mmCIF file of N, CA and C in Angstrom:
data_model
loop_
_atom_site.group_PDB
_atom_site.id
_atom_site.type_symbol
_atom_site.label_atom_id
_atom_site.label_comp_id
_atom_site.label_asym_id
_atom_site.label_seq_id
_atom_site.Cartn_x
_atom_site.Cartn_y
_atom_site.Cartn_z
ATOM 1 N N MET A 1 -66.646 113.027 -38.998
ATOM 2 C CA MET A 1 -65.712 114.129 -39.148
ATOM 3 C C MET A 1 -66.278 115.070 -40.213
ATOM 4 N N PRO A 2 -66.661 116.276 -39.838
ATOM 5 C CA PRO A 2 -67.286 117.184 -40.798
ATOM 6 C C PRO A 2 -66.305 117.991 -41.646
ATOM 7 N N TRP A 3 -65.247 117.326 -42.104
ATOM 8 C CA TRP A 3 -64.332 117.949 -43.058
ATOM 9 C C TRP A 3 -63.626 116.860 -43.826
ATOM 10 N N GLU A 4 -63.071 117.243 -44.961
ATOM 11 C CA GLU A 4 -62.278 116.314 -45.750
ATOM 12 C C GLU A 4 -61.169 117.090 -46.430
ATOM 13 N N GLU A 5 -60.065 116.409 -46.629
ATOM 14 C CA GLU A 5 -58.986 117.012 -47.395
ATOM 15 C C GLU A 5 -59.336 116.806 -48.856
ATOM 16 N N ILE A 6 -59.167 117.842 -49.667
ATOM 17 C CA ILE A 6 -59.473 117.732 -51.088
ATOM 18 C C ILE A 6 -58.187 117.898 -51.880
ATOM 19 N N GLU A 7 -58.188 117.398 -53.091
ATOM 20 C CA GLU A 7 -56.977 117.422 -53.911
ATOM 21 C C GLU A 7 -56.550 118.838 -54.237
ATOM 22 N N HIS A 8 -55.256 119.068 -54.113
ATOM 23 C CA HIS A 8 -54.680 120.351 -54.496
ATOM 24 C C HIS A 8 -53.203 120.116 -54.769
ATOM 25 N N THR A 9 -52.711 120.682 -55.848
ATOM 26 C CA THR A 9 -51.304 120.497 -56.188
ATOM 27 C C THR A 9 -50.403 121.188 -55.178
ATOM 28 N N ALA A 10 -49.457 120.493 -54.635
ATOM 29 C CA ALA A 10 -48.382 121.011 -53.774
ATOM 30 C C ALA A 10 -48.802 121.444 -52.375
ATOM 31 N N ASP A 11 -49.990 122.003 -52.196
ATOM 32 C CA ASP A 11 -50.430 122.452 -50.886
ATOM 33 C C ASP A 11 -51.512 121.507 -50.361
ATOM 34 N N ALA A 12 -52.148 121.868 -49.259
ATOM 35 C CA ALA A 12 -53.258 121.078 -48.720
ATOM 36 C C ALA A 12 -54.524 121.923 -48.787
ATOM 37 N N ALA A 13 -55.624 121.298 -49.148
ATOM 38 C CA ALA A 13 -56.902 122.003 -49.251
ATOM 39 C C ALA A 13 -57.967 121.223 -48.495
ATOM 40 N N PHE A 14 -58.916 121.958 -47.944
ATOM 41 C CA PHE A 14 -59.984 121.346 -47.154
ATOM 42 C C PHE A 14 -61.344 121.844 -47.593
ATOM 43 N N ARG A 15 -62.321 120.972 -47.445
ATOM 44 C CA ARG A 15 -63.738 121.306 -47.578
ATOM 45 C C ARG A 15 -64.351 120.973 -46.227
ATOM 46 N N VAL A 16 -64.992 121.957 -45.617
ATOM 47 C CA VAL A 16 -65.544 121.833 -44.269
ATOM 48 C C VAL A 16 -67.028 122.170 -44.333
ATOM 49 N N TRP A 17 -67.845 121.461 -43.557
ATOM 50 C CA TRP A 17 -69.271 121.765 -43.542
ATOM 51 C C TRP A 17 -69.804 121.733 -42.117
ATOM 52 N N ALA A 18 -70.863 122.543 -41.895
ATOM 53 C CA ALA A 18 -71.471 122.636 -40.566
ATOM 54 C C ALA A 18 -72.854 123.268 -40.699
ATOM 55 N N ASP A 19 -73.626 123.161 -39.632
ATOM 56 C CA ASP A 19 -74.977 123.724 -39.625
ATOM 57 C C ASP A 19 -75.000 125.229 -39.398
ATOM 58 N N THR A 20 -73.979 125.759 -38.728
ATOM 59 C CA THR A 20 -73.940 127.188 -38.409
ATOM 60 C C THR A 20 -72.573 127.764 -38.775
ATOM 61 N N PRO A 21 -72.492 129.076 -38.967
ATOM 62 C CA PRO A 21 -71.178 129.686 -39.210
ATOM 63 C C PRO A 21 -70.218 129.472 -38.038
ATOM 64 N N GLU A 22 -70.742 129.480 -36.807
ATOM 65 C CA GLU A 22 -69.902 129.247 -35.635
ATOM 66 C C GLU A 22 -69.250 127.869 -35.700
ATOM 67 N N ASP A 23 -70.065 126.858 -35.988
ATOM 68 C CA ASP A 23 -69.528 125.494 -36.082
ATOM 69 C C ASP A 23 -68.580 125.345 -37.267
ATOM 70 N N LEU A 24 -68.827 126.100 -38.329
ATOM 71 C CA LEU A 24 -67.940 126.061 -39.489
ATOM 72 C C LEU A 24 -66.536 126.545 -39.112
ATOM 73 N N LEU A 25 -66.460 127.617 -38.333
ATOM 74 C CA LEU A 25 -65.163 128.122 -37.874
ATOM 75 C C LEU A 25 -64.457 127.097 -36.996
ATOM 76 N N VAL A 26 -65.214 126.452 -36.116
ATOM 77 C CA VAL A 26 -64.644 125.428 -35.230
ATOM 78 C C VAL A 26 -64.092 124.265 -36.044
ATOM 79 N N GLU A 27 -64.872 123.752 -36.973
ATOM 80 C CA GLU A 27 -64.446 122.586 -37.756
ATOM 81 C C GLU A 27 -63.284 122.926 -38.683
ATOM 82 N N ALA A 28 -63.253 124.142 -39.212
ATOM 83 C CA ALA A 28 -62.123 124.552 -40.059
ATOM 84 C C ALA A 28 -60.829 124.561 -39.254
ATOM 85 N N ALA A 29 -60.899 125.018 -38.010
ATOM 86 C CA ALA A 29 -59.712 125.026 -37.144
ATOM 87 C C ALA A 29 -59.281 123.604 -36.793
ATOM 88 N N LYS A 30 -60.239 122.722 -36.541
ATOM 89 C CA LYS A 30 -59.898 121.319 -36.251
ATOM 90 C C LYS A 30 -59.220 120.667 -37.453
ATOM 91 N N ALA A 31 -59.727 120.936 -38.648
ATOM 92 C CA ALA A 31 -59.117 120.365 -39.853
ATOM 93 C C ALA A 31 -57.672 120.836 -40.000
ATOM 94 N N LEU A 32 -57.433 122.118 -39.725
ATOM 95 C CA LEU A 32 -56.082 122.671 -39.812
ATOM 96 C C LEU A 32 -55.135 121.948 -38.861
ATOM 97 N N PHE A 33 -55.550 121.762 -37.618
ATOM 98 C CA PHE A 33 -54.655 121.136 -36.643
ATOM 99 C C PHE A 33 -54.581 119.623 -36.798
ATOM 100 N N ASP A 34 -55.587 119.011 -37.413
ATOM 101 C CA ASP A 34 -55.499 117.590 -37.720
ATOM 102 C C ASP A 34 -54.436 117.339 -38.786
ATOM 103 N N LEU A 35 -54.185 118.331 -39.621
ATOM 104 C CA LEU A 35 -53.108 118.245 -40.607
ATOM 105 C C LEU A 35 -51.744 118.307 -39.925
ATOM 106 N N ILE A 36 -51.645 119.083 -38.853
ATOM 107 C CA ILE A 36 -50.380 119.298 -38.149
ATOM 108 C C ILE A 36 -50.023 118.134 -37.230
ATOM 109 N N THR A 37 -51.006 117.586 -36.515
ATOM 110 C CA THR A 37 -50.753 116.539 -35.520
ATOM 111 C C THR A 37 -51.987 115.670 -35.343
ATOM 112 N N ASP A 38 -51.919 114.722 -34.441
ATOM 113 C CA ASP A 38 -53.053 113.872 -34.088
ATOM 114 C C ASP A 38 -53.869 114.599 -33.024
ATOM 115 N N LEU A 39 -55.074 115.021 -33.359
ATOM 116 C CA LEU A 39 -55.897 115.783 -32.418
ATOM 117 C C LEU A 39 -56.133 115.043 -31.109
ATOM 118 N N ASP A 40 -56.262 113.728 -31.172
ATOM 119 C CA ASP A 40 -56.518 112.945 -29.958
ATOM 120 C C ASP A 40 -55.347 112.968 -28.984
ATOM 121 N N ALA A 41 -54.165 113.310 -29.442
ATOM 122 C CA ALA A 41 -52.981 113.350 -28.575
ATOM 123 C C ALA A 41 -52.832 114.685 -27.844
ATOM 124 N N VAL A 42 -53.634 115.673 -28.224
ATOM 125 C CA VAL A 42 -53.514 117.018 -27.651
ATOM 126 C C VAL A 42 -54.578 117.218 -26.575
ATOM 127 N N GLU A 43 -54.131 117.418 -25.352
ATOM 128 C CA GLU A 43 -55.044 117.663 -24.232
ATOM 129 C C GLU A 43 -55.427 119.146 -24.203
ATOM 130 N N PRO A 44 -56.720 119.443 -24.044
ATOM 131 C CA PRO A 44 -57.157 120.845 -24.002
ATOM 132 C C PRO A 44 -56.934 121.477 -22.625
ATOM 133 N N GLU A 45 -55.673 121.538 -22.201
ATOM 134 C CA GLU A 45 -55.328 121.990 -20.849
ATOM 135 C C GLU A 45 -55.269 123.504 -20.702
ATOM 136 N N GLU A 46 -54.830 124.199 -21.741
ATOM 137 C CA GLU A 46 -54.687 125.654 -21.675
ATOM 138 C C GLU A 46 -55.645 126.295 -22.667
ATOM 139 N N GLU A 47 -56.175 127.451 -22.285
ATOM 140 C CA GLU A 47 -57.135 128.161 -23.116
ATOM 141 C C GLU A 47 -56.526 129.471 -23.593
ATOM 142 N N VAL A 48 -56.620 129.713 -24.884
ATOM 143 C CA VAL A 48 -56.086 130.933 -25.491
ATOM 144 C C VAL A 48 -57.246 131.664 -26.167
ATOM 145 N N GLU A 49 -57.400 132.946 -25.860
ATOM 146 C CA GLU A 49 -58.452 133.735 -26.491
ATOM 147 C C GLU A 49 -58.066 134.067 -27.927
ATOM 148 N N ILE A 50 -59.050 133.949 -28.810
ATOM 149 C CA ILE A 50 -58.848 134.226 -30.229
ATOM 150 C C ILE A 50 -59.897 135.240 -30.666
ATOM 151 N N GLU A 51 -59.455 136.298 -31.313
ATOM 152 C CA GLU A 51 -60.368 137.284 -31.889
ATOM 153 C C GLU A 51 -59.980 137.501 -33.341
ATOM 154 N N ALA A 52 -60.999 137.625 -34.178
ATOM 155 C CA ALA A 52 -60.750 137.837 -35.599
ATOM 156 C C ALA A 52 -61.888 138.666 -36.179
ATOM 157 N N GLU A 53 -61.610 139.280 -37.315
ATOM 158 C CA GLU A 53 -62.649 140.050 -37.987
ATOM 159 C C GLU A 53 -62.403 140.047 -39.487
ATOM 160 N N GLY A 54 -63.467 140.326 -40.213
ATOM 161 C CA GLY A 54 -63.362 140.385 -41.661
ATOM 162 C C GLY A 54 -64.563 141.085 -42.253
ATOM 163 N N GLY A 55 -64.389 141.629 -43.428
ATOM 164 C CA GLY A 55 -65.475 142.310 -44.111
ATOM 165 C C GLY A 55 -66.584 141.372 -44.545
ATOM 166 N N ASP A 56 -66.222 140.116 -44.790
ATOM 167 C CA ASP A 56 -67.197 139.084 -45.138
ATOM 168 C C ASP A 56 -66.753 137.780 -44.477
ATOM 169 N N LEU A 57 -67.512 136.723 -44.690
ATOM 170 C CA LEU A 57 -67.196 135.457 -44.021
ATOM 171 C C LEU A 57 -65.901 134.827 -44.524
ATOM 172 N N VAL A 58 -65.524 135.086 -45.760
ATOM 173 C CA VAL A 58 -64.246 134.575 -46.271
ATOM 174 C C VAL A 58 -63.093 135.234 -45.520
ATOM 175 N N GLU A 59 -63.133 136.548 -45.417
ATOM 176 C CA GLU A 59 -62.084 137.254 -44.673
ATOM 177 C C GLU A 59 -62.067 136.835 -43.206
ATOM 178 N N LEU A 60 -63.248 136.634 -42.625
ATOM 179 C CA LEU A 60 -63.331 136.212 -41.226
ATOM 180 C C LEU A 60 -62.702 134.836 -41.041
ATOM 181 N N LEU A 61 -63.034 133.891 -41.913
ATOM 182 C CA LEU A 61 -62.454 132.549 -41.829
ATOM 183 C C LEU A 61 -60.934 132.623 -41.939
ATOM 184 N N HIS A 62 -60.444 133.387 -42.892
ATOM 185 C CA HIS A 62 -59.000 133.522 -43.068
ATOM 186 C C HIS A 62 -58.347 134.096 -41.817
ATOM 187 N N ASP A 63 -58.906 135.178 -41.283
ATOM 188 C CA ASP A 63 -58.326 135.834 -40.112
ATOM 189 C C ASP A 63 -58.384 134.921 -38.882
ATOM 190 N N TRP A 64 -59.472 134.194 -38.712
ATOM 191 C CA TRP A 64 -59.641 133.238 -37.605
ATOM 192 C C TRP A 64 -58.559 132.162 -37.662
ATOM 193 N N LEU A 65 -58.414 131.540 -38.826
ATOM 194 C CA LEU A 65 -57.418 130.475 -38.966
ATOM 195 C C LEU A 65 -55.998 131.016 -38.837
ATOM 196 N N GLU A 66 -55.734 132.174 -39.401
ATOM 197 C CA GLU A 66 -54.396 132.765 -39.310
ATOM 198 C C GLU A 66 -54.046 133.134 -37.870
ATOM 199 N N GLU A 67 -55.015 133.639 -37.121
ATOM 200 C CA GLU A 67 -54.758 133.999 -35.724
ATOM 201 C C GLU A 67 -54.445 132.748 -34.898
ATOM 202 N N ILE A 68 -55.189 131.685 -35.124
ATOM 203 C CA ILE A 68 -54.929 130.433 -34.405
ATOM 204 C C ILE A 68 -53.573 129.863 -34.814
ATOM 205 N N HIS A 69 -53.270 129.904 -36.108
ATOM 206 C CA HIS A 69 -51.984 129.415 -36.595
ATOM 207 C C HIS A 69 -50.837 130.251 -36.026
ATOM 208 N N PHE A 70 -51.028 131.556 -35.934
ATOM 209 C CA PHE A 70 -50.027 132.454 -35.354
ATOM 210 C C PHE A 70 -49.725 132.052 -33.910
ATOM 211 N N ARG A 71 -50.767 131.757 -33.140
ATOM 212 C CA ARG A 71 -50.565 131.358 -31.741
ATOM 213 C C ARG A 71 -49.817 130.026 -31.666
ATOM 214 N N HIS A 72 -50.058 129.165 -32.599
ATOM 215 C CA HIS A 72 -49.322 127.902 -32.696
ATOM 216 C C HIS A 72 -47.844 128.183 -32.961
ATOM 217 N N GLU A 73 -47.571 129.031 -33.932
ATOM 218 C CA GLU A 73 -46.190 129.325 -34.321
ATOM 219 C C GLU A 73 -45.427 130.079 -33.235
ATOM 220 N N ILE A 74 -46.017 131.110 -32.688
ATOM 221 C CA ILE A 74 -45.331 131.981 -31.731
ATOM 222 C C ILE A 74 -45.217 131.337 -30.350
ATOM 223 N N ASP A 75 -46.296 130.710 -29.897
ATOM 224 C CA ASP A 75 -46.330 130.165 -28.534
ATOM 225 C C ASP A 75 -45.981 128.682 -28.454
ATOM 226 N N GLY A 76 -45.796 128.031 -29.607
ATOM 227 C CA GLY A 76 -45.486 126.605 -29.605
ATOM 228 C C GLY A 76 -46.640 125.741 -29.135
ATOM 229 N N MET A 77 -47.860 126.224 -29.336
ATOM 230 C CA MET A 77 -49.045 125.505 -28.869
ATOM 231 C C MET A 77 -49.634 124.629 -29.971
ATOM 232 N N LEU A 78 -50.185 123.506 -29.548
ATOM 233 C CA LEU A 78 -51.031 122.678 -30.396
ATOM 234 C C LEU A 78 -52.434 122.762 -29.817
ATOM 235 N N PHE A 79 -53.424 122.842 -30.683
ATOM 236 C CA PHE A 79 -54.806 122.974 -30.236
ATOM 237 C C PHE A 79 -55.645 121.809 -30.750
ATOM 238 N N SER A 80 -56.593 121.381 -29.927
ATOM 239 C CA SER A 80 -57.481 120.290 -30.322
ATOM 240 C C SER A 80 -58.952 120.625 -30.120
ATOM 241 N N ASP A 81 -59.230 121.713 -29.427
ATOM 242 C CA ASP A 81 -60.607 122.069 -29.106
ATOM 243 C C ASP A 81 -60.784 123.567 -29.334
ATOM 244 N N PHE A 82 -61.883 123.921 -29.960
ATOM 245 C CA PHE A 82 -62.142 125.315 -30.301
ATOM 246 C C PHE A 82 -63.588 125.643 -29.967
ATOM 247 N N GLU A 83 -63.814 126.880 -29.584
ATOM 248 C CA GLU A 83 -65.170 127.316 -29.253
ATOM 249 C C GLU A 83 -65.352 128.756 -29.703
ATOM 250 N N VAL A 84 -66.451 129.002 -30.396
ATOM 251 C CA VAL A 84 -66.834 130.368 -30.746
ATOM 252 C C VAL A 84 -67.760 130.853 -29.646
ATOM 253 N N LYS A 85 -67.356 131.898 -28.952
ATOM 254 C CA LYS A 85 -68.167 132.449 -27.867
ATOM 255 C C LYS A 85 -69.119 133.524 -28.376
ATOM 256 N N GLU A 86 -68.687 134.247 -29.407
ATOM 257 C CA GLU A 86 -69.531 135.305 -29.954
ATOM 258 C C GLU A 86 -69.183 135.523 -31.423
ATOM 259 N N LEU A 87 -70.220 135.565 -32.240
ATOM 260 C CA LEU A 87 -70.071 135.884 -33.658
ATOM 261 C C LEU A 87 -71.103 136.947 -33.971
ATOM 262 N N LYS A 88 -70.653 138.073 -34.487
ATOM 263 C CA LYS A 88 -71.621 139.118 -34.796
ATOM 264 C C LYS A 88 -71.269 139.813 -36.101
ATOM 265 N N LYS A 89 -72.338 140.279 -36.749
ATOM 266 C CA LYS A 89 -72.183 141.022 -37.992
ATOM 267 C C LYS A 89 -72.666 142.438 -37.752
ATOM 268 N N GLU A 90 -71.767 143.373 -37.965
ATOM 269 C CA GLU A 90 -72.121 144.789 -37.882
ATOM 270 C C GLU A 90 -71.735 145.391 -39.220
ATOM 271 N N GLU A 91 -70.687 146.202 -39.253
ATOM 272 C CA GLU A 91 -70.178 146.694 -40.535
ATOM 273 C C GLU A 91 -69.425 145.583 -41.252
ATOM 274 N N GLY A 92 -68.892 144.674 -40.495
ATOM 275 C CA GLY A 92 -68.235 143.472 -40.992
ATOM 276 C C GLY A 92 -68.520 142.367 -39.993
ATOM 277 N N TRP A 93 -67.778 141.305 -40.073
ATOM 278 C CA TRP A 93 -67.950 140.183 -39.153
ATOM 279 C C TRP A 93 -66.867 140.210 -38.084
ATOM 280 N N LYS A 94 -67.251 139.843 -36.859
ATOM 281 C CA LYS A 94 -66.300 139.724 -35.755
ATOM 282 C C LYS A 94 -66.587 138.435 -35.012
ATOM 283 N N VAL A 95 -65.518 137.753 -34.632
ATOM 284 C CA VAL A 95 -65.659 136.529 -33.847
ATOM 285 C C VAL A 95 -64.739 136.616 -32.637
ATOM 286 N N ARG A 96 -65.248 136.120 -31.535
ATOM 287 C CA ARG A 96 -64.453 135.992 -30.314
ATOM 288 C C ARG A 96 -64.626 134.558 -29.846
ATOM 289 N N GLY A 97 -63.514 133.899 -29.609
ATOM 290 C CA GLY A 97 -63.582 132.509 -29.193
ATOM 291 C C GLY A 97 -62.337 132.086 -28.455
ATOM 292 N N VAL A 98 -62.212 130.782 -28.270
ATOM 293 C CA VAL A 98 -61.041 130.237 -27.591
ATOM 294 C C VAL A 98 -60.539 129.012 -28.342
ATOM 295 N N ALA A 99 -59.237 128.811 -28.212
ATOM 296 C CA ALA A 99 -58.583 127.586 -28.682
ATOM 297 C C ALA A 99 -57.993 126.932 -27.442
ATOM 298 N N ARG A 100 -58.209 125.627 -27.311
ATOM 299 C CA ARG A 100 -57.695 124.911 -26.145
ATOM 300 C C ARG A 100 -56.695 123.856 -26.597
ATOM 301 N N GLY A 101 -55.592 123.789 -25.851
ATOM 302 C CA GLY A 101 -54.571 122.816 -26.190
ATOM 303 C C GLY A 101 -53.456 122.833 -25.176
ATOM 304 N N GLU A 102 -52.268 122.511 -25.659
ATOM 305 C CA GLU A 102 -51.103 122.444 -24.779
ATOM 306 C C GLU A 102 -49.843 122.683 -25.599
ATOM 307 N N PRO A 103 -48.734 122.993 -24.931
ATOM 308 C CA PRO A 103 -47.473 123.170 -25.653
ATOM 309 C C PRO A 103 -47.053 121.879 -26.362
ATOM 310 N N TYR A 104 -46.429 122.043 -27.511
ATOM 311 C CA TYR A 104 -45.940 120.904 -28.289
ATOM 312 C C TYR A 104 -44.916 120.108 -27.493
ATOM 313 N N ASP A 105 -45.116 118.804 -27.447
ATOM 314 C CA ASP A 105 -44.196 117.874 -26.786
ATOM 315 C C ASP A 105 -43.877 116.775 -27.801
ATOM 316 N N PRO A 106 -42.657 116.747 -28.346
ATOM 317 C CA PRO A 106 -42.333 115.769 -29.390
ATOM 318 C C PRO A 106 -42.464 114.319 -28.931
ATOM 319 N N ASP A 107 -42.428 114.067 -27.638
ATOM 320 C CA ASP A 107 -42.600 112.702 -27.134
ATOM 321 C C ASP A 107 -44.059 112.260 -27.145
ATOM 322 N N ARG A 108 -44.984 113.211 -27.164
ATOM 323 C CA ARG A 108 -46.408 112.870 -27.098
ATOM 324 C C ARG A 108 -47.204 113.254 -28.339
ATOM 325 N N HIS A 109 -46.696 114.207 -29.094
ATOM 326 C CA HIS A 109 -47.458 114.734 -30.225
ATOM 327 C C HIS A 109 -46.775 114.387 -31.545
ATOM 328 N N PRO A 110 -47.360 113.485 -32.312
ATOM 329 C CA PRO A 110 -46.779 113.184 -33.621
ATOM 330 C C PRO A 110 -46.859 114.413 -34.527
ATOM 331 N N PHE A 111 -45.774 114.687 -35.208
ATOM 332 C CA PHE A 111 -45.723 115.830 -36.114
ATOM 333 C C PHE A 111 -46.005 115.332 -37.522
ATOM 334 N N HIS A 112 -47.103 115.808 -38.121
ATOM 335 C CA HIS A 112 -47.474 115.369 -39.462
ATOM 336 C C HIS A 112 -46.912 116.289 -40.539
ATOM 337 N N THR A 113 -47.270 117.565 -40.457
ATOM 338 C CA THR A 113 -46.943 118.507 -41.519
ATOM 339 C C THR A 113 -46.773 119.905 -40.948
ATOM 340 N N GLU A 114 -45.815 120.646 -41.497
ATOM 341 C CA GLU A 114 -45.671 122.051 -41.114
ATOM 342 C C GLU A 114 -46.530 122.905 -42.035
ATOM 343 N N VAL A 115 -47.374 123.722 -41.452
ATOM 344 C CA VAL A 115 -48.197 124.659 -42.206
ATOM 345 C C VAL A 115 -47.513 126.015 -42.168
ATOM 346 N N LYS A 116 -47.246 126.570 -43.355
ATOM 347 C CA LYS A 116 -46.601 127.885 -43.420
ATOM 348 C C LYS A 116 -47.617 129.009 -43.268
ATOM 349 N N ALA A 117 -48.765 128.860 -43.934
ATOM 350 C CA ALA A 117 -49.768 129.929 -43.894
ATOM 351 C C ALA A 117 -51.100 129.423 -44.423
ATOM 352 N N VAL A 118 -52.148 130.105 -44.021
ATOM 353 C CA VAL A 118 -53.473 129.912 -44.599
ATOM 354 C C VAL A 118 -53.584 130.930 -45.722
ATOM 355 N N THR A 119 -54.013 130.490 -46.894
ATOM 356 C CA THR A 119 -54.058 131.390 -48.047
ATOM 357 C C THR A 119 -55.497 131.764 -48.402
ATOM 358 N N TYR A 120 -55.631 132.805 -49.209
ATOM 359 C CA TYR A 120 -56.935 133.172 -49.762
ATOM 360 C C TYR A 120 -57.230 132.395 -51.049
ATOM 361 N N HIS A 121 -56.247 131.660 -51.558
ATOM 362 C CA HIS A 121 -56.393 130.952 -52.829
ATOM 363 C C HIS A 121 -57.585 129.990 -52.773
ATOM 364 N N ASN A 122 -58.549 130.186 -53.650
ATOM 365 C CA ASN A 122 -59.752 129.352 -53.753
ATOM 366 C C ASN A 122 -60.581 129.300 -52.472
ATOM 367 N N MET A 123 -60.370 130.234 -51.551
ATOM 368 C CA MET A 123 -61.140 130.231 -50.305
ATOM 369 C C MET A 123 -62.566 130.674 -50.587
ATOM 370 N N LYS A 124 -63.511 129.945 -49.981
ATOM 371 C CA LYS A 124 -64.907 130.348 -50.122
ATOM 372 C C LYS A 124 -65.696 129.890 -48.902
ATOM 373 N N VAL A 125 -66.761 130.616 -48.637
ATOM 374 C CA VAL A 125 -67.730 130.269 -47.600
ATOM 375 C C VAL A 125 -69.099 130.528 -48.204
ATOM 376 N N GLU A 126 -69.967 129.511 -48.167
ATOM 377 C CA GLU A 126 -71.292 129.674 -48.760
ATOM 378 C C GLU A 126 -72.285 128.703 -48.152
ATOM 379 N N ARG A 127 -73.564 128.978 -48.411
ATOM 380 C CA ARG A 127 -74.632 128.061 -48.018
ATOM 381 C C ARG A 127 -74.834 127.088 -49.173
ATOM 382 N N GLU A 128 -74.948 125.811 -48.825
ATOM 383 C CA GLU A 128 -75.114 124.785 -49.848
ATOM 384 C C GLU A 128 -76.018 123.697 -49.280
ATOM 385 N N ASP A 129 -77.166 123.496 -49.880
ATOM 386 C CA ASP A 129 -78.115 122.471 -49.438
ATOM 387 C C ASP A 129 -78.446 122.592 -47.950
ATOM 388 N N GLY A 130 -78.671 123.820 -47.482
ATOM 389 C CA GLY A 130 -79.099 124.045 -46.111
ATOM 390 C C GLY A 130 -78.009 124.017 -45.060
ATOM 391 N N ARG A 131 -76.762 123.917 -45.479
ATOM 392 C CA ARG A 131 -75.672 123.948 -44.496
ATOM 393 C C ARG A 131 -74.586 124.898 -44.984
ATOM 394 N N TRP A 132 -73.699 125.251 -44.070
ATOM 395 C CA TRP A 132 -72.573 126.119 -44.385
ATOM 396 C C TRP A 132 -71.398 125.275 -44.858
ATOM 397 N N VAL A 133 -70.758 125.725 -45.921
ATOM 398 C CA VAL A 133 -69.623 125.006 -46.499
ATOM 399 C C VAL A 133 -68.486 126.003 -46.726
ATOM 400 N N ALA A 134 -67.285 125.580 -46.374
ATOM 401 C CA ALA A 134 -66.095 126.404 -46.618
ATOM 402 C C ALA A 134 -65.042 125.553 -47.307
ATOM 403 N N GLU A 135 -64.261 126.190 -48.137
ATOM 404 C CA GLU A 135 -63.080 125.560 -48.719
ATOM 405 C C GLU A 135 -61.911 126.504 -48.516
ATOM 406 N N TYR A 136 -60.763 125.928 -48.175
ATOM 407 C CA TYR A 136 -59.568 126.744 -48.007
ATOM 408 C C TYR A 136 -58.321 125.930 -48.274
ATOM 409 N N VAL A 137 -57.239 126.656 -48.586
ATOM 410 C CA VAL A 137 -55.953 126.057 -48.930
ATOM 411 C C VAL A 137 -54.914 126.563 -47.944
ATOM 412 N N VAL A 138 -54.025 125.659 -47.516
ATOM 413 C CA VAL A 138 -52.906 126.064 -46.670
ATOM 414 C C VAL A 138 -51.604 125.801 -47.415
ATOM 415 N N ASP A 139 -50.671 126.708 -47.234
ATOM 416 C CA ASP A 139 -49.345 126.620 -47.836
ATOM 417 C C ASP A 139 -48.470 125.750 -46.942
ATOM 418 N N LEU A 140 -47.885 124.708 -47.523
ATOM 419 C CA LEU A 140 -47.043 123.787 -46.750
ATOM 420 C C LEU A 140 -45.570 124.070 -46.983
#
């Protein structure tokens, strides 16, 4: 599992690592939904397009996670599989991808924690020892 929950007072914080920025976005989204439910219980039956942008990789990560979280909140979806289809840097960063999952079913999906929002607090994205590393905090 290329992420770990790290200590943070009152909220939840994650440290995520990957070989590429694309994989970093995927693993950050998996960590977020692993906090909400059991990923293995969520079938990737429906595909939802996700687009995000940011002036730098921190803003991009925040916008990516917030967009996925928004789709969870508004559409009642749980996601277990994510794919970045395109990541490009022009004047800023843009990502286009998909989140795969299914509507929440309380009989099949254990509910762990409600996430209120992804915050910018202590958020970072950087290269460390040849890999990409991100840290982020979610408001519970």
